[in-house]
């Protein structure tokens, strides 16, 4: 079974979450340190800012890092789970989401 990893923003009152990380389903067990490294690398690739405080990684979502956060409303953004506008763009991190598919066959 695939293992999912959630990364949350460390900014006060921010609801941003990054869920699109899977460590694989090959049955291999991974150490907590290895899973943490995978999560940090994936989040950083998605625009999250990683820094260190008190010898622990501090995760900051793209919206907070660019001054548009904190994420106060949940939505469908793949990068931070923030609310999207009518054009499917996140109002917090500006991630251009995919327009909804319609079945007009």
Short mmCIF file of C-alpha atoms in Angstrom, two decimals:
data_model
loop_
_atom_site.label_atom_id
_atom_site.label_comp_id
_atom_site.label_asym_id
_atom_site.label_seq_id
_atom_site.Cartn_x
_atom_site.Cartn_y
_atom_site.Cartn_z
CA UNK A 1 0.00 0.00 0.00
CA UNK A 2 1.40 3.48 -0.85
CA UNK A 3 2.43 5.65 2.05
CA UNK A 4 1.25 9.27 1.89
CA UNK A 5 3.03 12.19 3.49
CA UNK A 6 1.47 15.49 4.54
CA UNK A 7 3.52 18.65 4.91
CA UNK A 8 1.96 21.55 6.83
CA UNK A 9 2.93 25.21 6.90
CA UNK A 10 4.59 26.37 10.13
CA UNK A 11 3.18 29.91 9.86
CA UNK A 12 0.74 30.76 12.66
CA UNK A 13 -2.92 30.24 11.67
CA UNK A 14 -2.02 28.91 8.20
CA UNK A 15 -4.09 25.95 7.00
CA UNK A 16 -1.82 25.05 4.06
CA UNK A 17 -1.18 21.34 3.53
CA UNK A 18 0.77 19.57 0.80
CA UNK A 19 -0.51 16.02 0.28
CA UNK A 20 0.80 14.93 -3.11
CA UNK A 21 3.72 12.85 -1.84
CA UNK A 22 3.87 9.07 -1.99
CA UNK A 23 6.86 7.07 -0.85
CA UNK A 24 6.00 4.08 -2.98
CA UNK A 25 4.24 0.80 -2.67
CA UNK A 26 7.08 -1.66 -3.09
CA UNK A 27 6.75 -3.03 0.43
CA UNK A 28 10.07 -1.58 1.57
CA UNK A 29 10.07 -0.07 4.99
CA UNK A 30 11.64 3.35 5.23
CA UNK A 31 13.06 5.12 8.23
CA UNK A 32 11.35 8.22 9.59
CA UNK A 33 14.40 10.25 8.56
CA UNK A 34 14.22 8.99 4.97
CA UNK A 35 10.48 9.70 4.73
CA UNK A 36 11.08 13.19 6.13
CA UNK A 37 13.78 13.86 3.50
CA UNK A 38 11.44 12.66 0.72
CA UNK A 39 8.69 14.97 2.00
CA UNK A 40 10.99 18.00 2.24
CA UNK A 41 12.37 17.45 -1.25
CA UNK A 42 8.91 17.03 -2.78
CA UNK A 43 7.51 20.08 -0.98
CA UNK A 44 10.49 22.19 -2.00
CA UNK A 45 9.97 21.11 -5.61
CA UNK A 46 6.37 22.33 -5.31
CA UNK A 47 7.43 25.80 -4.16
CA UNK A 48 7.47 25.35 -0.40
CA UNK A 49 10.35 27.10 1.41
CA UNK A 50 12.43 24.96 3.73
CA UNK A 51 14.56 26.52 6.47
CA UNK A 52 15.79 25.31 9.83
CA UNK A 53 14.95 26.49 13.32
CA UNK A 54 15.89 24.78 16.59
CA UNK A 55 17.55 22.00 14.54
CA UNK A 56 14.21 21.13 12.91
CA UNK A 57 13.03 21.89 9.38
CA UNK A 58 10.58 24.78 9.15
CA UNK A 59 8.14 24.45 6.26
CA UNK A 60 6.60 27.58 4.77
CA UNK A 61 3.91 27.32 2.09
CA UNK A 62 4.34 29.28 -1.16
CA UNK A 63 1.59 31.76 -0.20
CA UNK A 64 3.15 32.66 3.15
CA UNK A 65 6.64 32.77 1.64
CA UNK A 66 5.48 35.29 -0.97
CA UNK A 67 3.38 37.38 1.44
CA UNK A 68 -0.07 36.27 0.23
CA UNK A 69 -0.75 33.93 3.14
CA UNK A 70 -1.61 32.55 5.54
CA UNK A 71 -4.08 30.18 3.90
CA UNK A 72 -7.33 30.84 5.72
CA UNK A 73 -9.79 28.97 3.50
CA UNK A 74 -9.45 25.37 2.37
CA UNK A 75 -10.05 24.51 -1.23
CA UNK A 76 -8.75 22.25 -3.98
CA UNK A 77 -5.29 23.66 -4.70
CA UNK A 78 -2.88 20.75 -5.19
CA UNK A 79 0.05 22.73 -3.80
CA UNK A 80 -1.41 24.15 -0.58
CA UNK A 81 -5.10 23.11 -0.38
CA UNK A 82 -6.11 26.77 -0.55
CA UNK A 83 -9.22 28.20 -2.18
CA UNK A 84 -9.16 28.66 -5.96
CA UNK A 85 -10.83 31.37 -8.02
CA UNK A 86 -13.13 30.96 -11.03
CA UNK A 87 -10.16 30.25 -13.31
CA UNK A 88 -8.93 27.43 -10.99
CA UNK A 89 -5.93 29.49 -9.81
CA UNK A 90 -5.14 29.39 -6.10
CA UNK A 91 -5.74 32.77 -4.46
CA UNK A 92 -2.90 32.13 -1.99
CA UNK A 93 -0.02 30.48 -3.88
CA UNK A 94 -1.19 31.35 -7.43
CA UNK A 95 -0.82 27.73 -8.54
CA UNK A 96 -2.65 27.30 -11.85
CA UNK A 97 -4.93 24.37 -11.19
CA UNK A 98 -6.47 22.18 -13.83
CA UNK A 99 -9.87 23.28 -15.11
CA UNK A 100 -12.64 20.87 -14.26
CA UNK A 101 -13.36 18.26 -16.90
CA UNK A 102 -16.90 18.09 -18.23
CA UNK A 103 -18.49 15.10 -19.93
CA UNK A 104 -19.93 16.77 -23.04
CA UNK A 105 -19.49 13.72 -25.30
#
